[in-house]
Coordinates of C-alpha atoms and ligand atoms in Angstrom, one line a residue:
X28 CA -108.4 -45.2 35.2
X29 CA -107.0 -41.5 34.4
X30 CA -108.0 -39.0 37.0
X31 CA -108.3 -35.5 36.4
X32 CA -105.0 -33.8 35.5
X33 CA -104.4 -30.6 38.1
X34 CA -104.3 -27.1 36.7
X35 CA -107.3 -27.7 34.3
X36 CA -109.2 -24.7 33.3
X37 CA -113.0 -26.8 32.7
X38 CA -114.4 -27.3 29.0
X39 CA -117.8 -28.3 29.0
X40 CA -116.9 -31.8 27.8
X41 CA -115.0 -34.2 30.0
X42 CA -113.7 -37.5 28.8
X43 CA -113.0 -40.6 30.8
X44 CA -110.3 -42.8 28.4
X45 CA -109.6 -46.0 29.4
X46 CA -106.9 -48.4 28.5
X47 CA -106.1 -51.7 27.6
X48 CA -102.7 -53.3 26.5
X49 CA -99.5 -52.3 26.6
X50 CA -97.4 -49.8 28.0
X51 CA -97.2 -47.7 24.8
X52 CA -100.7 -47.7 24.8
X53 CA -100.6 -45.9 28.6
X54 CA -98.3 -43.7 27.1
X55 CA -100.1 -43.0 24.1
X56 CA -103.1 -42.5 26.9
X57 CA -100.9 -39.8 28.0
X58 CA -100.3 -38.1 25.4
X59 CA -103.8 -37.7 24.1
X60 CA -104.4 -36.3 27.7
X61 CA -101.7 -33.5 26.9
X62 CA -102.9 -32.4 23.4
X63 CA -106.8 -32.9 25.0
X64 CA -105.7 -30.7 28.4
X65 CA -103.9 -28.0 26.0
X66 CA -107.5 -27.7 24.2
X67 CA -109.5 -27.1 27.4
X68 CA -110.6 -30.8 27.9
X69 CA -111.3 -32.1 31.0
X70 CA -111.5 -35.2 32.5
X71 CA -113.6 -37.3 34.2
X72 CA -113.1 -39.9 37.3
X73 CA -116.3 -41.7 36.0
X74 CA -117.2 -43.2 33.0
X75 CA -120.9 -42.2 34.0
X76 CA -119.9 -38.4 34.4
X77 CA -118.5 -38.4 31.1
X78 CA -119.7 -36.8 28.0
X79 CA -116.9 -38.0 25.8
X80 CA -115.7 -41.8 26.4
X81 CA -112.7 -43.5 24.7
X82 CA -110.9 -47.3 24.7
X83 CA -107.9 -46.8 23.8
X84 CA -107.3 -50.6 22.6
X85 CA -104.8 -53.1 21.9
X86 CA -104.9 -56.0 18.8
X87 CA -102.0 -58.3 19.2
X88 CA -104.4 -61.0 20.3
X89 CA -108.4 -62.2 19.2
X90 CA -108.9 -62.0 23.0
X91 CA -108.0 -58.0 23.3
X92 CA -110.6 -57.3 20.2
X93 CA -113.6 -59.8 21.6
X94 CA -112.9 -57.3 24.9
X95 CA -113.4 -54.1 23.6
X96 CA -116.7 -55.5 21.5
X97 CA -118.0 -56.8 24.4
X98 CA -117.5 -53.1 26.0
X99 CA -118.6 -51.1 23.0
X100 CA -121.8 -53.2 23.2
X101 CA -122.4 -52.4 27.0
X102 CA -122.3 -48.8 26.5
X103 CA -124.5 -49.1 23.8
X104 CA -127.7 -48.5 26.6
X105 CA -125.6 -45.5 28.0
X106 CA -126.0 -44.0 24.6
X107 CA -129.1 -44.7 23.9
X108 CA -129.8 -42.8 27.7
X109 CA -127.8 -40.2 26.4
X110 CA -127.8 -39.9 22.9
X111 CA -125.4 -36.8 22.9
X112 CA -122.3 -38.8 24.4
X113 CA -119.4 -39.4 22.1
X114 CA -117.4 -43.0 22.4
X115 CA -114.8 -43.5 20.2
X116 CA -111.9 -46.2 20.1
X117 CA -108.5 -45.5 19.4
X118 CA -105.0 -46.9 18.8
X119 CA -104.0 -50.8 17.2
X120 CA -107.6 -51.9 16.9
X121 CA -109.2 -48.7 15.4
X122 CA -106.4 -49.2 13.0
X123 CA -106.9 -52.9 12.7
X124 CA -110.5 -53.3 12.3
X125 CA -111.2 -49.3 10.8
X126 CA -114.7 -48.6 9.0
X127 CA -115.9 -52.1 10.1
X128 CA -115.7 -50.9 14.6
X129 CA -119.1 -48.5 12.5
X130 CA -120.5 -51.4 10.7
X131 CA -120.7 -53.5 13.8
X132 CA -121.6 -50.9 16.5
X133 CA -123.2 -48.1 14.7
X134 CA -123.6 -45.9 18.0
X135 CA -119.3 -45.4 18.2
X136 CA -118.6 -42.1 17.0
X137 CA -115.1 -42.2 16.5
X138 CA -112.4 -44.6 15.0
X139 CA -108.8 -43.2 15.5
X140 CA -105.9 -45.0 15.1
X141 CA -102.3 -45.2 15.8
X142 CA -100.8 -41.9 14.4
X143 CA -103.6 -40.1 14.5
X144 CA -104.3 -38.8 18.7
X145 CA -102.5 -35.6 18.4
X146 CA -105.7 -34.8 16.0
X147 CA -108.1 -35.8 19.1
X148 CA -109.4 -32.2 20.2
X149 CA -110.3 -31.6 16.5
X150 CA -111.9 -35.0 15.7
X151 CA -113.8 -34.3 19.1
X152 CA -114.9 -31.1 17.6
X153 CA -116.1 -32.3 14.6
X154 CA -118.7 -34.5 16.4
X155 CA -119.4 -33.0 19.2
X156 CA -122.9 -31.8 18.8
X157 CA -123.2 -33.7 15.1
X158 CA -123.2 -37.2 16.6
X159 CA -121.8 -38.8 13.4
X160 CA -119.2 -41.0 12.6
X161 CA -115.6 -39.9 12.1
X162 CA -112.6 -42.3 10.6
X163 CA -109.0 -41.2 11.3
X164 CA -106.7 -43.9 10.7
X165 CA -104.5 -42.4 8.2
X166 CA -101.4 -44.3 7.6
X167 CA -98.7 -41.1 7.0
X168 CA -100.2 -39.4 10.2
X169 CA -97.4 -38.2 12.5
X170 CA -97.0 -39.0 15.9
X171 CA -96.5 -35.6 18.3
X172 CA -94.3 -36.8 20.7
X173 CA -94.4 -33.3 22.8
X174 CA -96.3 -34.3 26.3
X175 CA -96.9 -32.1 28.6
X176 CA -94.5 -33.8 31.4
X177 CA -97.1 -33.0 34.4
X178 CA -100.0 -35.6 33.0
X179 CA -98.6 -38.3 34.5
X180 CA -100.3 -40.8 37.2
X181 CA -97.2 -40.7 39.3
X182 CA -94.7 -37.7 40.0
X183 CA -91.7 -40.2 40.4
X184 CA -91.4 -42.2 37.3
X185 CA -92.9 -42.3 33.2
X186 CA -92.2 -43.8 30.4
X187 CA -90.3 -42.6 27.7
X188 CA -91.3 -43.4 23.8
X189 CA -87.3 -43.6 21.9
X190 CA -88.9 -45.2 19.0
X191 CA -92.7 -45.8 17.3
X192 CA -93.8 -48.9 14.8
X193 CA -91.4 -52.3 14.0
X194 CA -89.8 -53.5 11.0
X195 CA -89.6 -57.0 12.1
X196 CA -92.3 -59.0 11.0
X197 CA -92.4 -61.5 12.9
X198 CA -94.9 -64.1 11.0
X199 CA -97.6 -63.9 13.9
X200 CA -97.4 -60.6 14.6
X201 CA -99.8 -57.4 14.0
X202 CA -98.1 -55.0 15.6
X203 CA -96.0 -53.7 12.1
X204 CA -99.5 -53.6 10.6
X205 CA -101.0 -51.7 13.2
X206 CA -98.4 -49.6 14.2
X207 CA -96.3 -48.9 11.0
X208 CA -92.6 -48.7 10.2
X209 CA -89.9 -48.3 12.5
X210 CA -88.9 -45.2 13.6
X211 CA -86.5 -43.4 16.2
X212 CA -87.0 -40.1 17.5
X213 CA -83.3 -38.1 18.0
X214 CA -81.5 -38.1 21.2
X215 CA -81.4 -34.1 21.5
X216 CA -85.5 -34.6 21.8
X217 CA -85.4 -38.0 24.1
X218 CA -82.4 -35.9 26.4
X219 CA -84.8 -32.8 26.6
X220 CA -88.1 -34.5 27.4
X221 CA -86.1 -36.6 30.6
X222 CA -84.3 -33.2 31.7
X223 CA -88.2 -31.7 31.7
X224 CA -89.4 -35.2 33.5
X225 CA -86.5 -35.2 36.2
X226 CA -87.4 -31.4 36.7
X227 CA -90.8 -32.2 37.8
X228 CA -89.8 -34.5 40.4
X229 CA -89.1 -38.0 38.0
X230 CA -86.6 -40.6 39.6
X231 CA -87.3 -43.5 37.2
X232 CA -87.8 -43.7 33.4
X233 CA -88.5 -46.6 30.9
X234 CA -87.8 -46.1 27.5
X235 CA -90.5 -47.5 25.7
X236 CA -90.2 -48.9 22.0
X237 CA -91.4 -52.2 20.5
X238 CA -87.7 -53.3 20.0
X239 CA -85.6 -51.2 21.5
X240 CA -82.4 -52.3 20.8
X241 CA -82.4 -51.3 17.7
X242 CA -82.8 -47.9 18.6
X243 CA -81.2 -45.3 15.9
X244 CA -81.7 -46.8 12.9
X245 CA -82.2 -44.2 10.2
X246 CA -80.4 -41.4 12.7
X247 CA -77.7 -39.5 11.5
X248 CA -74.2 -40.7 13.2
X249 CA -73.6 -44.0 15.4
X250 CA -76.3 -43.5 17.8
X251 CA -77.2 -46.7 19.4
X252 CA -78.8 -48.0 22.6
X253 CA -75.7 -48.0 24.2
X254 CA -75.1 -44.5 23.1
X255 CA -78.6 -43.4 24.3
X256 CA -77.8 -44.5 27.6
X257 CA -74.7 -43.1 28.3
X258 CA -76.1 -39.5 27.5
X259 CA -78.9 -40.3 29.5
X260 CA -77.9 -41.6 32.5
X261 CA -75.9 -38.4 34.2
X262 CA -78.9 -36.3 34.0
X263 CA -79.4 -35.4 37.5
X264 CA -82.6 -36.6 39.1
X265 CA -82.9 -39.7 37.3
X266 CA -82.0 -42.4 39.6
X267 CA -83.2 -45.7 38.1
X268 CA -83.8 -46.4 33.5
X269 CA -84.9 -49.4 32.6
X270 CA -85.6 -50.0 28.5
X271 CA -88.3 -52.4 27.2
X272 CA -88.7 -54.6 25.0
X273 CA -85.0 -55.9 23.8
X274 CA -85.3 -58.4 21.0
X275 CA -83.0 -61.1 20.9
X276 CA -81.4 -60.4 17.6
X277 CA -80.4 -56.9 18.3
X278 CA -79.1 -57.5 21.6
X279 CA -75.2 -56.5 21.7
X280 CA -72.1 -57.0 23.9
X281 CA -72.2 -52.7 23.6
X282 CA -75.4 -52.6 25.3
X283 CA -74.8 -55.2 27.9
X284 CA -71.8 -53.2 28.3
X285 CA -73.4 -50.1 28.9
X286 CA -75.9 -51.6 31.7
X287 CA -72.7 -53.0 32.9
X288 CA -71.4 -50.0 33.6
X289 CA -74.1 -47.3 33.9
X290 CA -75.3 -46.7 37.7
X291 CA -78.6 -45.6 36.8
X292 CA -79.5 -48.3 33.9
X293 CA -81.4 -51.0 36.4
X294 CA -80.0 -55.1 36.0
X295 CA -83.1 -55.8 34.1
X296 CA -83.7 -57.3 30.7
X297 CA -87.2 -57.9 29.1
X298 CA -86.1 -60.0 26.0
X299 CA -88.7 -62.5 24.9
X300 CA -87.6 -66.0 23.3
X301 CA -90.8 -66.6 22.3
X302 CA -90.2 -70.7 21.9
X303 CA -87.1 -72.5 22.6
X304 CA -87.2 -74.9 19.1
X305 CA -85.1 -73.7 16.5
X306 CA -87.9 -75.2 13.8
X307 CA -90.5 -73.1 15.4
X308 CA -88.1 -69.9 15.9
X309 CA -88.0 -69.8 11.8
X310 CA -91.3 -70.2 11.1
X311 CA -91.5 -67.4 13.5
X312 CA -89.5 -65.3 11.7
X313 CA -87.6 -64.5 14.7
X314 CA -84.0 -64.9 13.0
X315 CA -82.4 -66.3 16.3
X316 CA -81.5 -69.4 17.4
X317 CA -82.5 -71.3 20.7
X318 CA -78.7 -71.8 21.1
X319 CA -78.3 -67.8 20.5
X320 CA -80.5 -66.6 23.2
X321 CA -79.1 -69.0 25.7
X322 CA -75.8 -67.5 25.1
X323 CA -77.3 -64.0 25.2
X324 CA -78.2 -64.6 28.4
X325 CA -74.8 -66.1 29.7
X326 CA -73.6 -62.5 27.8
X327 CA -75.8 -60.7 30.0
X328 CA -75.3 -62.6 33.2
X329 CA -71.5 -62.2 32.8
X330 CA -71.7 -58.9 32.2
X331 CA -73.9 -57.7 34.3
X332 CA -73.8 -59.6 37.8
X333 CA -77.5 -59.9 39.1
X334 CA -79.7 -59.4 35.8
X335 CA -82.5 -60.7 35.7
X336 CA -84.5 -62.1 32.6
X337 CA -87.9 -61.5 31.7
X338 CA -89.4 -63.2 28.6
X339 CA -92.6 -63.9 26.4
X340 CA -93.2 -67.3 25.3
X341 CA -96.0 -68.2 22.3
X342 CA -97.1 -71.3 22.8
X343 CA -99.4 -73.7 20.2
X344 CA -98.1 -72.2 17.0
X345 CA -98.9 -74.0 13.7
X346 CA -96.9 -77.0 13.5
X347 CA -95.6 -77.0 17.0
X348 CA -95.2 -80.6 18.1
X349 CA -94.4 -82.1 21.3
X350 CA -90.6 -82.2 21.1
X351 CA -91.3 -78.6 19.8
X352 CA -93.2 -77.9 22.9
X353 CA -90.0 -79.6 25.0
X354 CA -87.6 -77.3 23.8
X355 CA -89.2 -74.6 25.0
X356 CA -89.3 -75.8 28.1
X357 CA -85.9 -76.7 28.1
X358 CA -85.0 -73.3 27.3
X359 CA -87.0 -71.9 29.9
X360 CA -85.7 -74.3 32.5
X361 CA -82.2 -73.6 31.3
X362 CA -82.2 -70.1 31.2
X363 CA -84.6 -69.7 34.7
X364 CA -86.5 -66.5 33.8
X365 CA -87.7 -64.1 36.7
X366 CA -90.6 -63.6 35.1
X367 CA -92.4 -64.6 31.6
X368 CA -95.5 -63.7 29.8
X369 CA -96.7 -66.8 28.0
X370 CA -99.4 -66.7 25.8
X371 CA -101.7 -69.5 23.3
X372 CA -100.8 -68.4 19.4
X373 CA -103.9 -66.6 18.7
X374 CA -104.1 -66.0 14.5
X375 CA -104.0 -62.1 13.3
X376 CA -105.6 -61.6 9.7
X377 CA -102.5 -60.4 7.4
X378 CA -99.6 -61.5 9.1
X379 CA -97.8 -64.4 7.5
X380 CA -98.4 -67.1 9.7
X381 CA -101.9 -67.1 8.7
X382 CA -101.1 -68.9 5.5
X383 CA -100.1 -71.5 7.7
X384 CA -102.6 -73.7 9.5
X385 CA -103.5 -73.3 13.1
X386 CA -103.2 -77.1 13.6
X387 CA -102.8 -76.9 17.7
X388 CA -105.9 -78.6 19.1
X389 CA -107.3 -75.3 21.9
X390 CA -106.5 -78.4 24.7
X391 CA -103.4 -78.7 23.6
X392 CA -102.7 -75.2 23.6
X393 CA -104.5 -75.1 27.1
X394 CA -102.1 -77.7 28.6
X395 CA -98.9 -76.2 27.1
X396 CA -99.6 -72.8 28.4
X397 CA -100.6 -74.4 32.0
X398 CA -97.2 -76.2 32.0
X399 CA -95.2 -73.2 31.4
X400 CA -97.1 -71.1 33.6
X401 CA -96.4 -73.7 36.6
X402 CA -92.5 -74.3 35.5
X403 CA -92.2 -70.0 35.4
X404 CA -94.1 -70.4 38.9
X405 CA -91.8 -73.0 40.5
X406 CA -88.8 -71.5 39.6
X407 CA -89.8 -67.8 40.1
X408 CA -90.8 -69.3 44.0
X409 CA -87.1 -70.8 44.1
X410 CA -85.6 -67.4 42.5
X411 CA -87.5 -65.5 45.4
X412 CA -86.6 -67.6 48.0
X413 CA -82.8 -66.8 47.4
X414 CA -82.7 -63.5 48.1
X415 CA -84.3 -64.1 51.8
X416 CA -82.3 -62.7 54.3
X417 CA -80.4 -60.2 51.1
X418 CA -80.7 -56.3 52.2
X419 CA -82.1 -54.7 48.2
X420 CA -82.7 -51.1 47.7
X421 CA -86.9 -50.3 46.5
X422 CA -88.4 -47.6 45.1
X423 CA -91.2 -47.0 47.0
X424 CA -94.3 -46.7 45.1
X425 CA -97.1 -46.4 47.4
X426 CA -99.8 -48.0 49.6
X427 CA -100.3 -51.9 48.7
X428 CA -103.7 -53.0 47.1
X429 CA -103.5 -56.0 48.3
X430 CA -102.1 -55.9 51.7
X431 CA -103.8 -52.9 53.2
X432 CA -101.7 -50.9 55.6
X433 CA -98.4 -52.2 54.0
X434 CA -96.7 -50.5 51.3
X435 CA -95.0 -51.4 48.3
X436 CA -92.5 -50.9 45.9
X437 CA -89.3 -52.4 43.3
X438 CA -86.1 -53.2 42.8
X439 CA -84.3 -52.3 40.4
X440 CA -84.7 -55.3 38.8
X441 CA -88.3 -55.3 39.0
X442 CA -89.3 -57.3 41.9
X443 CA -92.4 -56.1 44.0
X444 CA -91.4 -55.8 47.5
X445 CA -94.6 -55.4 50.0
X446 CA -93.4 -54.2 53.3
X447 CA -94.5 -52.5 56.6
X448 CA -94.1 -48.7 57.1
X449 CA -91.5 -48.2 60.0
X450 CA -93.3 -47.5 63.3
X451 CA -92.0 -44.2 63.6
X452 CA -93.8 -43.0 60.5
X453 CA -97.3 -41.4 61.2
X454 CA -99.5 -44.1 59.6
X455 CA -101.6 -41.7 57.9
X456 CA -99.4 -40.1 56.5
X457 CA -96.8 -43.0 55.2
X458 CA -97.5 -43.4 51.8
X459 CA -97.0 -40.1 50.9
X460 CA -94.2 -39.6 53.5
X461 CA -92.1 -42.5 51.6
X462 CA -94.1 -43.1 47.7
X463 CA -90.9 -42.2 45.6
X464 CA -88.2 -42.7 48.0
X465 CA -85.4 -45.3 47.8
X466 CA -85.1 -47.2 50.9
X467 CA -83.1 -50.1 51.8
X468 CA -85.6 -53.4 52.9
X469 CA -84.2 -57.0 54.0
X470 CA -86.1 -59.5 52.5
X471 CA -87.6 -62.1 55.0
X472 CA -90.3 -63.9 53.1
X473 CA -91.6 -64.5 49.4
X474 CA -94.2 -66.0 46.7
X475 CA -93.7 -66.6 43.3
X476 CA -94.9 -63.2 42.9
X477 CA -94.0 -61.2 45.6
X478 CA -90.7 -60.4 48.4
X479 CA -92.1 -59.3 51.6
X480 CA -89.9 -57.0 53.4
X481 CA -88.7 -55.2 56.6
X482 CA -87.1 -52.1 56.8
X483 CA -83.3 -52.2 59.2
Ligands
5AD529 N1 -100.6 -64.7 19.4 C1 -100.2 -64.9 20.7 N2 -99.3 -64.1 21.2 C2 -98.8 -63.1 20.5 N3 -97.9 -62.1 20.8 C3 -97.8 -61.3 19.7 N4 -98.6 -61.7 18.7 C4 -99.2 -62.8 19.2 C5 -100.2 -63.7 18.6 N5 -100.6 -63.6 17.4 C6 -97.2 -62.1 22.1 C7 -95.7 -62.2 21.9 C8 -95.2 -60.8 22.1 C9 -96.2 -60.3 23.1 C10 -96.4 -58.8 23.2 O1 -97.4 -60.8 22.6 O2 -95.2 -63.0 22.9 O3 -93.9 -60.7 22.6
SF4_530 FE1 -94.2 -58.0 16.9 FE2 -91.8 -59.1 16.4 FE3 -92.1 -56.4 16.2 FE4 -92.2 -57.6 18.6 S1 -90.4 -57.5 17.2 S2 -93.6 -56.0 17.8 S3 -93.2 -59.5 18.2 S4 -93.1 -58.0 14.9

């Protein structure tokens, strides 16, 4: 949920957006809140207050489309209450599924697609009043990058976009499709947005980009990662970057080097293998091997004393057999990721691997992804259990849902720590007292998930 921006002078239309997906897509939720805010928007805290609502949505998997349907069709009685309320859906599936999002549910308003929300206000203003059907999913529309830094849902840390789209093609992947090509924006424009954010109070960024280690392709001079980071990291302010997602076969000695070295850059790698059999990998399109990323990771670990590894792991692709299947859990057991994403091979209409048959029974798939899930579990518990007793600096972000009265934040290599707020702190007023403060914790308990802490 987005609340209501401060400093808003009221339109008579609010808009509730929500989001699903990915982090660019928060971001991109963001930014259509800055261009929306500049035009006199406002927003709402309720989807039932609102007269304009919008689903900003995410395609990479059959799952995240059936979602958003089945949400377009509940609001499909809030319309008919209120015939004058706008509902449009934005980002990868208004690209994806364009014209047809009308054909199926007639009462959506607006389609909008990737490089097309710095239009918003004026799409908005098209059918507001007309109630008809507007379709923005032009392919060469440019992405305006300029947010206004104070729309964000916490004063301590953001996201940075470095780069937009992804020339990789990986064979089961919709992302190019939806997204478009690669593209990195300069690092006079990246240096100036994190001056503004660490001006308004930021402590922590993460540079966003769907593979960001190949970050300044197509700029002028040798700008890399690497290069990014070092111009990035003395701006005063910023305590903590992290940069997601690396892909394996851009990953370099330079940039390990620069985490290495860097105090800000957190000891944090998201850099998913996606399977651990070499047969699979090429059919993937990944261009990596399974012997590659283990020694990426010995690279990293080297290098940089303490990283830890997140990954995303596919599994039930077409043709994956059993010793397939083994492999990747060999590589996972091997390489003992903190954390990994693993999902069931779900086919996208246009990428290449849908030429190839989806041959993976859905049991199969079931049982492959359960077995991963509890090998990332076990070792994720035996991971956590290490670092009882270990003193870890956190960046405290707040009051913990789960665990009311406690708070919680991260390390700087992404573990949630839950903690208690020391006695002397007023309780009421804790959260705010330490939400974006680094503190020291010792860790003295933990699940797979979670390090509970106490503050020395
Ligand atoms: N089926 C299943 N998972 C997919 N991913 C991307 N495309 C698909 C697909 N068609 C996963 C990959 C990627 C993550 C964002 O989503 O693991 O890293
Ligand atoms: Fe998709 Fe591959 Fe690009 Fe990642 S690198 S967005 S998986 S095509």
């Amino acid at each position: 949920m987005i609340s209501k921006p401060k400093n808003l002078k009221d339109s008579s239309l609010k808009v509730y957006i929500k989001t699903f997906g990915c982090q660019m897509n928060k971001l991109d939720t963001e930014l259509s809140i800055g261009s929306l805010t500049k035009k006199g928007y406002s927003f709402a805290e309720d989807e039932n207050d609102a007269d304009v609502i919008l689903l900003n949505t995410c395609s990479v998997r059959d799952k995240a489309e059936h979602k958003v349907y089945s949400q377009l069709g509940s609001l499909r009685s809030q319309k008919e209450k209120n015939p004058e309320l706008i509902l449009g859906v934005l980002g990868c599936m208004a690209q994806n599924e364009g014209d047809k999002i009308f054909k199926r549910m007639p009462h959506v308003n607006l389609v909008c697609g990737t490089r097309m929300f710095s239009r918003l206000p004026e799409l908005l203003d098209e059918i507001s009043g007309s109630n008809k059907h507007v379709l923005a999913i032009d392919e060469d529309g440019e992405v305006n990058f300029d947010r206004m830094v104070t729309q964000r849902q916490n004063r301590y840390n953001a996201f940075v976009s470095i780069m937009r789209g992804c020339d990789n093609y990986c064979s089961y992947c919709i992302v190019p499709y939806v997204r478009g090509r690669e593209f990195s924006r300069t690092v006079t424009d990246i240096v100036d947005e994190v001056k503004k954010l660490a001006d308004d109070g930021c402590k922590e960024i993460t540079l966003l980009g769907q593979n960001v280690n190949s970050y300044g392709k197509g700029l002028d001079g040798k700008v890399t990662l690497a290069t990014l980071l070092r111009e990035l990291d003395p701006i005063d302010g910023i305590e903590r970057i992290h940069f997601i997602t690396s892909h394996p076969k851009d990953m370099t000695r330079e940039i390990l080097e620069a985490v290495g070295e860097l105090p800000g850059v957190c000891e944090y790698l998201h850099m998913p293998a996606q399977s651990g059999s070499d047969r699979i990998l090429e059919k993937m399109k990944r261009q990596y091997t399974s012997a590659h990323y283990r020694e990426l990771v010995e690279m990293a670990r080297s290098i940089v004393p303490g990283i830890k590894i997140a990954s995303d792991f596919i599994v039930g692709f077409p043709g994956e057999t059993e010793e397939d299947f083994q492999d990747t859990v060999d590589l996972l057991r091997d390489v003992r990721c903190q954390s990994s994403f693993i999902f069931k091979y779900s086919p996208r209409t246009g990428t290449a691997a849908m030429e190839l048959v989806d041959d993976v029974i859905e049991e199969t798939k079931k049982n492959r992804n359960h077995i991963l899930l509890e090998l990332q579990k076990k070792i994720s518990t035996e991971e956590n259990m290490k670092m009882h007793g270990k003193s870890v600096e956190i960046l405290v972000e707040g009051e913990s849902k789960s665990d009311a009265g406690r708070l919680v934040g991260r390390t700087r290599q992404n573990h949630i720590v839950v903690f208690s707020p020391p006695l002397e702190v007023n309780q009421a007023g804790v959260s705010s007292a330490l939400s974006g403060t680094l503190i020291n914790v010792e860790i003295a308990d933990s699940t797979d998930l979670t390090l509970f802490g106490v503050i020395k």
